[in-house]
CSV table of C-alpha atoms in Angstrom, one decimal:
chain,number,residue,atom,x,y,z
A,1,UNK,CA,-37.9,-84.6,40.0
A,2,UNK,CA,-34.5,-83.6,38.6
A,3,UNK,CA,-32.9,-84.6,41.9
A,4,UNK,CA,-33.6,-88.2,41.0
A,5,UNK,CA,-31.0,-88.1,38.1
A,6,UNK,CA,-27.7,-89.8,38.6
A,7,UNK,CA,-24.4,-88.3,37.9
A,8,UNK,CA,-23.1,-89.1,34.4
A,9,UNK,CA,-19.4,-89.5,33.7
A,10,UNK,CA,-17.6,-86.6,32.0
A,11,UNK,CA,-16.7,-87.1,28.4
A,12,UNK,CA,-13.1,-88.4,28.5
A,13,UNK,CA,-11.9,-86.7,25.3
A,14,UNK,CA,-13.3,-83.3,26.5
A,15,UNK,CA,-11.4,-83.8,29.7
A,16,UNK,CA,-8.3,-84.6,27.8
A,17,UNK,CA,-8.6,-81.3,25.9
A,18,UNK,CA,-8.5,-79.4,29.2
A,19,UNK,CA,-5.5,-81.4,30.5
A,20,UNK,CA,-3.6,-80.7,27.3
A,21,UNK,CA,-4.4,-77.0,27.4
A,22,UNK,CA,-3.1,-76.8,31.0
A,23,UNK,CA,0.2,-78.5,30.2
A,24,UNK,CA,3.0,-75.9,29.9
A,25,UNK,CA,5.5,-78.2,28.2
A,26,UNK,CA,6.3,-76.6,24.8
A,27,UNK,CA,6.9,-80.1,23.3
A,28,UNK,CA,3.6,-81.5,24.3
A,29,UNK,CA,1.8,-83.7,21.7
A,30,UNK,CA,-2.0,-83.9,21.2
A,31,UNK,CA,-3.1,-87.2,19.7
A,32,UNK,CA,-6.5,-87.3,21.4
A,33,UNK,CA,-8.9,-84.9,19.7
A,34,UNK,CA,-10.4,-86.3,16.5
A,35,UNK,CA,-9.8,-83.4,14.1
A,36,UNK,CA,-7.3,-83.1,11.3
A,37,UNK,CA,-4.2,-81.1,12.0
A,38,UNK,CA,-1.7,-79.7,9.5
A,39,UNK,CA,2.0,-79.9,9.8
A,40,UNK,CA,2.0,-76.9,12.1
A,41,UNK,CA,-0.6,-78.4,14.4
A,42,UNK,CA,-3.5,-76.2,13.2
A,43,UNK,CA,-7.0,-77.1,12.0
A,44,UNK,CA,-7.5,-74.3,9.5
A,45,UNK,CA,-10.7,-73.4,7.7
A,46,UNK,CA,-10.5,-74.7,4.1
A,47,UNK,CA,-9.8,-72.0,1.5
A,48,UNK,CA,-12.7,-73.3,-0.5
A,49,UNK,CA,-15.0,-72.9,2.5
A,50,UNK,CA,-13.8,-69.3,3.1
A,51,UNK,CA,-14.5,-68.4,-0.6
A,52,UNK,CA,-18.0,-70.0,-0.4
A,53,UNK,CA,-18.8,-68.2,2.9
A,54,UNK,CA,-17.8,-64.9,1.3
A,55,UNK,CA,-20.1,-65.6,-1.6
A,56,UNK,CA,-22.9,-66.5,0.8
A,57,UNK,CA,-22.5,-63.3,2.7
A,58,UNK,CA,-22.8,-61.3,-0.5
A,59,UNK,CA,-25.7,-63.2,-2.1
A,60,UNK,CA,-27.8,-64.8,0.6
A,61,UNK,CA,-31.0,-62.8,0.8
A,62,UNK,CA,-32.9,-64.6,3.6
A,63,UNK,CA,-32.5,-66.5,6.9
A,64,UNK,CA,-36.0,-67.9,6.7
A,65,UNK,CA,-36.9,-71.4,7.7
A,66,UNK,CA,-35.9,-74.5,5.7
A,67,UNK,CA,-38.0,-77.6,5.9
A,68,UNK,CA,-37.0,-80.7,7.8
A,69,UNK,CA,-35.2,-81.9,4.7
A,70,UNK,CA,-32.7,-79.0,4.8
A,71,UNK,CA,-30.8,-77.7,1.8
A,72,UNK,CA,-31.5,-80.2,-0.9
A,73,UNK,CA,-28.9,-78.6,-3.1
A,74,UNK,CA,-26.3,-79.7,-0.5
A,75,UNK,CA,-27.8,-83.2,-0.2
A,76,UNK,CA,-28.0,-83.8,-3.9
A,77,UNK,CA,-24.6,-82.2,-4.6
A,78,UNK,CA,-22.9,-85.0,-2.6
A,79,UNK,CA,-24.6,-87.8,-4.4
A,80,UNK,CA,-22.1,-88.2,-7.3
A,81,UNK,CA,-19.2,-88.4,-4.9
A,82,UNK,CA,-20.9,-91.1,-2.7
A,83,UNK,CA,-22.9,-93.1,-5.2
A,84,UNK,CA,-21.2,-92.4,-8.5
A,85,UNK,CA,-23.3,-93.4,-11.5
A,86,UNK,CA,-25.1,-96.3,-9.7
A,87,UNK,CA,-28.5,-97.0,-11.0
A,88,UNK,CA,-30.4,-96.2,-7.8
A,89,UNK,CA,-31.7,-92.7,-8.6
A,90,UNK,CA,-35.4,-93.7,-8.5
A,91,UNK,CA,-34.8,-95.4,-5.1
A,92,UNK,CA,-32.6,-92.8,-3.5
A,93,UNK,CA,-33.4,-89.7,-1.4
A,94,UNK,CA,-31.9,-87.9,1.5
A,95,UNK,CA,-32.1,-85.2,4.1
A,96,UNK,CA,-29.6,-82.8,5.7
A,97,UNK,CA,-28.8,-83.5,9.3
A,98,UNK,CA,-26.9,-81.8,12.2
A,99,UNK,CA,-23.6,-83.6,11.4
A,100,UNK,CA,-23.0,-87.3,11.0
A,101,UNK,CA,-24.1,-87.8,14.6
A,102,UNK,CA,-27.6,-86.5,13.7
A,103,UNK,CA,-27.6,-88.8,10.6
A,104,UNK,CA,-26.8,-91.9,12.7
A,105,UNK,CA,-29.5,-91.0,15.3
A,106,UNK,CA,-32.1,-90.3,12.6
A,107,UNK,CA,-31.2,-93.6,10.9
A,108,UNK,CA,-31.6,-95.5,14.1
A,109,UNK,CA,-34.9,-93.8,14.9
A,110,UNK,CA,-36.2,-94.9,11.5
A,111,UNK,CA,-35.0,-98.4,12.0
A,112,UNK,CA,-36.7,-98.7,15.3
A,113,UNK,CA,-39.9,-97.2,13.8
A,114,UNK,CA,-39.8,-99.9,11.1
A,115,UNK,CA,-39.4,-102.7,13.6
A,116,UNK,CA,-35.7,-103.3,14.0
A,117,UNK,CA,-34.8,-104.1,17.6
A,118,UNK,CA,-31.1,-105.1,17.4
A,119,UNK,CA,-28.1,-103.7,15.7
A,120,UNK,CA,-24.7,-105.5,15.3
A,121,UNK,CA,-21.6,-103.5,15.7
A,122,UNK,CA,-17.8,-104.2,15.4
A,123,UNK,CA,-15.7,-103.2,18.4
A,124,UNK,CA,-14.0,-101.0,19.1
A,125,UNK,CA,-16.1,-98.4,17.4
A,126,UNK,CA,-16.7,-94.6,17.7
A,127,UNK,CA,-17.9,-94.3,21.3
A,128,UNK,CA,-21.0,-92.3,20.4
A,129,UNK,CA,-22.4,-95.2,18.3
A,130,UNK,CA,-23.1,-97.2,21.5
A,131,UNK,CA,-24.4,-94.2,23.3
A,132,UNK,CA,-26.9,-93.5,20.5
A,133,UNK,CA,-28.1,-97.1,20.5
A,134,UNK,CA,-28.5,-97.1,24.3
A,135,UNK,CA,-30.4,-93.8,24.2
A,136,UNK,CA,-33.1,-95.3,22.0
A,137,UNK,CA,-33.1,-98.7,23.7
A,138,UNK,CA,-31.8,-100.6,20.7
A,139,UNK,CA,-30.2,-103.9,21.6
A,140,UNK,CA,-26.5,-104.2,20.5
A,141,UNK,CA,-24.8,-107.4,19.3
A,142,UNK,CA,-21.0,-106.9,19.4
A,143,UNK,CA,-18.2,-108.6,17.5
A,144,UNK,CA,-14.5,-108.0,17.3
A,145,UNK,CA,-13.5,-105.8,14.4
A,146,UNK,CA,-9.7,-106.1,14.9
A,147,UNK,CA,-7.2,-107.8,17.2
A,148,UNK,CA,-5.5,-104.7,18.6
A,149,UNK,CA,-2.5,-106.7,19.9
A,150,UNK,CA,-1.6,-108.0,16.4
A,151,UNK,CA,-3.3,-105.2,14.4
A,152,UNK,CA,-5.1,-108.0,12.4
A,153,UNK,CA,-8.5,-107.3,11.0
A,154,UNK,CA,-11.0,-109.9,12.2
A,155,UNK,CA,-13.0,-110.6,9.0
A,156,UNK,CA,-14.5,-113.7,10.5
A,157,UNK,CA,-16.0,-111.6,13.3
A,158,UNK,CA,-18.3,-109.7,11.0
A,159,UNK,CA,-19.2,-112.8,9.0
A,160,UNK,CA,-20.0,-114.8,12.2
A,161,UNK,CA,-22.1,-111.9,13.4
A,162,UNK,CA,-24.2,-111.9,10.2
A,163,UNK,CA,-24.6,-115.6,10.5
A,164,UNK,CA,-25.9,-115.2,14.1
A,165,UNK,CA,-28.2,-112.2,13.2
A,166,UNK,CA,-31.9,-112.6,12.7
A,167,UNK,CA,-33.7,-111.3,9.6
A,168,UNK,CA,-34.5,-107.7,10.3
A,169,UNK,CA,-31.5,-107.0,12.5
A,170,UNK,CA,-29.3,-104.1,11.4
A,171,UNK,CA,-25.5,-104.1,10.9
A,172,UNK,CA,-23.4,-101.0,11.4
A,173,UNK,CA,-20.6,-100.7,8.9
A,174,UNK,CA,-17.9,-98.0,8.7
A,175,UNK,CA,-17.7,-97.0,5.0
A,176,UNK,CA,-13.9,-96.3,5.1
A,177,UNK,CA,-11.2,-95.0,7.5
A,178,UNK,CA,-12.5,-97.0,10.4
A,179,UNK,CA,-12.8,-95.0,13.7
A,180,UNK,CA,-10.9,-95.8,15.9
A,181,UNK,CA,-8.6,-98.4,14.3
A,182,UNK,CA,-8.0,-97.3,10.6
A,183,UNK,CA,-8.5,-100.9,9.6
A,184,UNK,CA,-10.8,-101.3,6.6
A,185,UNK,CA,-12.2,-104.3,4.7
A,186,UNK,CA,-10.9,-105.1,1.2
A,187,UNK,CA,-13.0,-104.9,-1.9
A,188,UNK,CA,-13.4,-108.7,-1.9
A,189,UNK,CA,-14.4,-108.7,1.8
A,190,UNK,CA,-17.0,-106.0,1.1
A,191,UNK,CA,-18.6,-108.2,-1.6
A,192,UNK,CA,-18.7,-111.1,0.8
A,193,UNK,CA,-20.4,-108.9,3.5
A,194,UNK,CA,-22.9,-107.7,0.9
A,195,UNK,CA,-23.8,-111.2,-0.2
A,196,UNK,CA,-24.1,-112.4,3.4
A,197,UNK,CA,-26.4,-109.6,4.6
A,198,UNK,CA,-28.6,-110.0,1.5
A,199,UNK,CA,-29.0,-113.7,2.0
A,200,UNK,CA,-29.7,-113.3,5.7
A,201,UNK,CA,-32.1,-110.3,5.4
A,202,UNK,CA,-29.9,-108.1,7.6
A,203,UNK,CA,-30.3,-104.3,7.1
A,204,UNK,CA,-27.0,-102.4,6.5
A,205,UNK,CA,-26.5,-99.0,8.2
A,206,UNK,CA,-23.4,-97.4,6.6
A,207,UNK,CA,-21.5,-94.7,8.4
A,208,UNK,CA,-19.3,-92.7,6.0
A,209,UNK,CA,-17.6,-90.1,8.2
A,210,UNK,CA,-14.1,-89.8,6.6
A,211,UNK,CA,-14.9,-90.0,2.9
A,212,UNK,CA,-11.9,-89.0,0.8
A,213,UNK,CA,-9.3,-89.2,3.5
A,214,UNK,CA,-8.2,-92.8,2.8
A,215,UNK,CA,-7.3,-93.3,-0.8
A,216,UNK,CA,-9.6,-90.8,-2.6
A,217,UNK,CA,-13.3,-90.3,-3.0
A,218,UNK,CA,-13.8,-93.0,-5.6
A,219,UNK,CA,-11.6,-95.6,-3.8
A,220,UNK,CA,-13.2,-94.8,-0.4
A,221,UNK,CA,-16.7,-95.4,-1.9
A,222,UNK,CA,-16.0,-99.0,-3.0
A,223,UNK,CA,-17.4,-100.5,0.2
A,224,UNK,CA,-20.7,-98.6,0.4
A,225,UNK,CA,-21.3,-98.9,-3.4
A,226,UNK,CA,-20.7,-102.7,-3.2
A,227,UNK,CA,-23.3,-103.0,-0.4
A,228,UNK,CA,-25.8,-100.7,-2.1
A,229,UNK,CA,-25.7,-102.4,-5.5
A,230,UNK,CA,-26.2,-105.8,-3.8
A,231,UNK,CA,-28.8,-105.3,-1.1
A,232,UNK,CA,-32.5,-104.3,-1.6
A,233,UNK,CA,-32.4,-101.4,0.9
A,234,UNK,CA,-29.9,-99.5,3.1
A,235,UNK,CA,-29.3,-96.3,5.1
A,236,UNK,CA,-26.2,-94.2,4.8
A,237,UNK,CA,-25.1,-91.6,7.3
A,238,UNK,CA,-22.7,-89.0,6.0
A,239,UNK,CA,-20.5,-86.4,7.7
A,240,UNK,CA,-18.7,-83.3,6.3
A,241,UNK,CA,-16.8,-82.6,9.5
A,242,UNK,CA,-13.5,-83.9,8.2
A,243,UNK,CA,-13.6,-83.7,4.4
A,244,UNK,CA,-14.8,-80.1,4.5
A,245,UNK,CA,-13.4,-79.1,7.9
A,246,UNK,CA,-16.8,-78.2,9.1
A,247,UNK,CA,-16.6,-79.6,12.6
A,248,UNK,CA,-18.5,-77.0,14.6
A,249,UNK,CA,-21.0,-76.2,11.8
A,250,UNK,CA,-22.6,-79.7,12.1
A,251,UNK,CA,-23.0,-80.6,8.5
A,252,UNK,CA,-24.3,-84.1,7.6
A,253,UNK,CA,-26.8,-86.0,5.6
A,254,UNK,CA,-28.9,-89.2,5.8
A,255,UNK,CA,-29.5,-91.1,2.5
A,256,UNK,CA,-32.2,-93.7,2.1
A,257,UNK,CA,-32.0,-96.4,-0.5
A,258,UNK,CA,-35.5,-97.8,-0.7
A,259,UNK,CA,-36.5,-101.3,-1.9
A,260,UNK,CA,-38.4,-99.8,-4.8
A,261,UNK,CA,-39.4,-96.4,-6.1
A,262,UNK,CA,-43.0,-96.7,-5.0
A,263,UNK,CA,-42.1,-97.1,-1.4
A,264,UNK,CA,-39.7,-94.2,-1.2
A,265,UNK,CA,-42.3,-91.4,-0.6
A,266,UNK,CA,-43.8,-93.3,2.4
A,267,UNK,CA,-40.3,-93.9,3.8
A,268,UNK,CA,-39.3,-90.3,3.4
A,269,UNK,CA,-42.5,-89.1,5.1
A,270,UNK,CA,-41.3,-91.0,8.2
A,271,UNK,CA,-37.8,-89.5,7.9
A,272,UNK,CA,-39.3,-86.0,7.7
A,273,UNK,CA,-41.5,-86.6,10.7
A,274,UNK,CA,-38.7,-88.0,12.8
A,275,UNK,CA,-36.4,-85.1,11.8
A,276,UNK,CA,-39.1,-82.6,12.7
A,277,UNK,CA,-39.5,-84.1,16.1
A,278,UNK,CA,-35.7,-84.3,16.7
A,279,UNK,CA,-34.5,-80.9,15.5
A,280,UNK,CA,-37.3,-79.4,13.4
A,281,UNK,CA,-34.8,-78.5,10.7
A,282,UNK,CA,-31.0,-78.6,10.4
A,283,UNK,CA,-28.7,-75.6,10.7
A,284,UNK,CA,-28.2,-74.0,7.3
A,285,UNK,CA,-24.9,-72.2,7.1
A,286,UNK,CA,-22.5,-75.1,6.8
A,287,UNK,CA,-24.6,-77.1,4.3
A,288,UNK,CA,-25.1,-73.9,2.2
A,289,UNK,CA,-21.4,-73.3,2.1
A,290,UNK,CA,-20.8,-76.9,0.9
A,291,UNK,CA,-23.5,-76.5,-1.7
A,292,UNK,CA,-21.9,-73.3,-3.1
A,293,UNK,CA,-18.6,-75.3,-3.5
A,294,UNK,CA,-20.2,-78.2,-5.2
A,295,UNK,CA,-22.1,-75.9,-7.6
A,296,UNK,CA,-18.9,-74.1,-8.8
A,297,UNK,CA,-16.2,-76.0,-10.7
A,298,UNK,CA,-13.3,-73.8,-9.6
A,299,UNK,CA,-14.3,-74.1,-5.9
A,300,UNK,CA,-14.9,-77.8,-6.3
A,301,UNK,CA,-11.4,-78.3,-7.6
A,302,UNK,CA,-9.9,-76.1,-4.8
A,303,UNK,CA,-11.7,-78.3,-2.3
A,304,UNK,CA,-10.6,-81.6,-3.9
A,305,UNK,CA,-7.0,-80.3,-3.9
A,306,UNK,CA,-7.2,-79.4,-0.2
A,307,UNK,CA,-8.6,-82.9,0.7
A,308,UNK,CA,-5.8,-84.5,-1.5
A,309,UNK,CA,-3.2,-82.5,0.5
A,310,UNK,CA,-4.7,-83.7,3.8
A,311,UNK,CA,-4.8,-87.3,2.6
A,312,UNK,CA,-1.1,-87.2,1.4
A,313,UNK,CA,0.1,-85.8,4.7
A,314,UNK,CA,-1.6,-88.5,6.7
A,315,UNK,CA,-0.2,-91.1,4.4
A,316,UNK,CA,3.3,-89.7,4.9
A,317,UNK,CA,2.9,-89.7,8.7
A,318,UNK,CA,1.7,-93.3,8.6
A,319,UNK,CA,4.8,-94.3,6.5
A,320,UNK,CA,7.1,-92.4,8.9
A,321,UNK,CA,5.6,-94.1,11.9
A,322,UNK,CA,5.6,-97.5,10.3
A,323,UNK,CA,9.3,-97.1,9.5
A,324,UNK,CA,10.0,-97.5,13.3
A,325,UNK,CA,8.9,-101.2,13.0
A,326,UNK,CA,8.3,-103.0,16.3
A,327,UNK,CA,8.8,-101.0,19.4
A,328,UNK,CA,8.3,-103.3,22.3
A,329,UNK,CA,4.9,-104.9,22.0
A,330,UNK,CA,3.8,-102.2,19.6
A,331,UNK,CA,4.2,-103.0,15.9
A,332,UNK,CA,4.0,-99.7,14.1
A,333,UNK,CA,4.3,-101.5,10.7
A,334,UNK,CA,0.6,-102.1,10.4
A,335,UNK,CA,-0.1,-98.4,10.6
A,336,UNK,CA,1.0,-97.9,7.0
A,337,UNK,CA,-1.7,-100.3,5.7
A,338,UNK,CA,-4.5,-98.6,7.6
A,339,UNK,CA,-6.4,-95.5,6.6
A,340,UNK,CA,-7.7,-92.2,7.7
A,341,UNK,CA,-7.3,-90.2,10.8
A,342,UNK,CA,-6.9,-92.9,13.5
A,343,UNK,CA,-4.9,-95.9,14.6
A,344,UNK,CA,-5.1,-97.9,17.8
A,345,UNK,CA,-2.1,-99.1,19.8
A,346,UNK,CA,-1.9,-102.0,22.2
A,347,UNK,CA,-0.9,-100.0,25.2
A,348,UNK,CA,-2.2,-100.4,28.8
A,349,UNK,CA,-4.0,-97.7,30.6
A,350,UNK,CA,-1.0,-97.3,32.9
A,351,UNK,CA,1.4,-96.9,29.9
A,352,UNK,CA,-1.0,-94.3,28.4
A,353,UNK,CA,-1.0,-92.4,31.7
A,354,UNK,CA,2.8,-92.5,31.8
A,355,UNK,CA,2.9,-91.1,28.3
A,356,UNK,CA,0.8,-88.2,29.6
A,357,UNK,CA,2.5,-87.6,32.9
A,358,UNK,CA,6.1,-88.2,32.0
A,359,UNK,CA,6.2,-87.2,28.3
A,360,UNK,CA,3.3,-84.8,27.8
A,361,UNK,CA,1.8,-87.0,25.1
A,362,UNK,CA,-2.0,-87.0,25.2
A,363,UNK,CA,-4.1,-89.8,23.7
A,364,UNK,CA,-7.4,-91.5,24.4
A,365,UNK,CA,-7.4,-94.1,27.2
A,366,UNK,CA,-8.4,-96.7,24.7
A,367,UNK,CA,-5.1,-96.5,22.9
A,368,UNK,CA,-6.5,-94.5,19.9
A,369,UNK,CA,-4.2,-92.0,18.4
A,370,UNK,CA,-4.9,-89.2,15.9
A,371,UNK,CA,-2.4,-89.8,13.2
A,372,UNK,CA,-2.6,-86.1,12.1
A,373,UNK,CA,-1.3,-85.0,15.5
A,374,UNK,CA,2.1,-86.4,14.5
A,375,UNK,CA,4.6,-84.4,12.5
A,376,UNK,CA,8.2,-84.9,11.3
A,377,UNK,CA,9.2,-82.8,14.3
A,378,UNK,CA,7.6,-84.9,17.0
A,379,UNK,CA,7.3,-88.4,15.6
A,380,UNK,CA,10.7,-89.5,16.9
A,381,UNK,CA,9.8,-88.3,20.4
A,382,UNK,CA,6.6,-90.2,20.2
A,383,UNK,CA,8.1,-93.5,19.1
A,384,UNK,CA,10.9,-93.2,21.8
A,385,UNK,CA,8.3,-92.4,24.5
A,386,UNK,CA,6.3,-95.5,23.5
A,387,UNK,CA,9.5,-97.6,23.9
A,388,UNK,CA,10.3,-96.1,27.3
A,389,UNK,CA,6.9,-96.6,28.9
A,390,UNK,CA,7.0,-100.3,28.0
A,391,UNK,CA,10.2,-101.0,30.0
């Protein structure tokens, strides 16, 4: 039976990791892998996480099973940062998931179980979004999120998609720091989106994977809070990969905003059943470490300071890159007005291959770059290489 399977393409970014590792050029630049890097090119464990893990080792007295909901201290500890003081407490509940990926998959399983057959998605998007939708046979309606060549956000694209959508369709929205473009909606545009989906009966699925890395936790919550205060119901997938540096620990959560308090237990019973079938229960260690931080004022402040430092570094890099202005067909100016870890450049696949083979600069074939892979030491080389490959 297994011989009937067809060969699947290798993950392009994983292949890029191997190519970068094999390159012996001491001045090579990695702009491909989607992890934060400090000014020295490292992805260190947060000091707050180290302290929390030390405390866990000293105090944790059991490795017994958790339920499918996971560590509810972790899930509830994130609520003030995501939702603030919104009056949704009686309609809100959540579960821990294996990363933001697990949260998106669980959300889609729940939508399919409730009757949703189609989801609308701006392109480009995180590649795994489309793979998840395909895996569960959910139909995808695509619209342009940004014109890469001009670096102009296409707000009409999402509004036209909502207008075309049928009642009961879902709409995927990146909460902040759009992956892979860094181009986010303004507060006014978020309100227009919220009003439109409410009027049309479209269900919002919010993906908040880079919370705090744009302008701050409060500022980065404006979009999702605007949607949630306007619509009757929503799902929100959350990731702690970037803002806690917990990439390999797989720490995430799915939050349900129900139409009313009386329907919440029934909805959550379905969430638990789907989670049980998917992974039984989520891994504990990463979520427990985050909970320890959020329960301790000193550790919380340490964590907030570390995220603020990351955010400030990425903003400096964006400003440095934008200062190069227009380099051939690539206008770096727009990078300064975008947010988070990524940007996307209008380079051809041939130009991207030349950057790799002739300049040891490694980036995704789509043109996505990891802003955090640039430093004051290599940014000039990068800008000059971009100029050279366009000749």
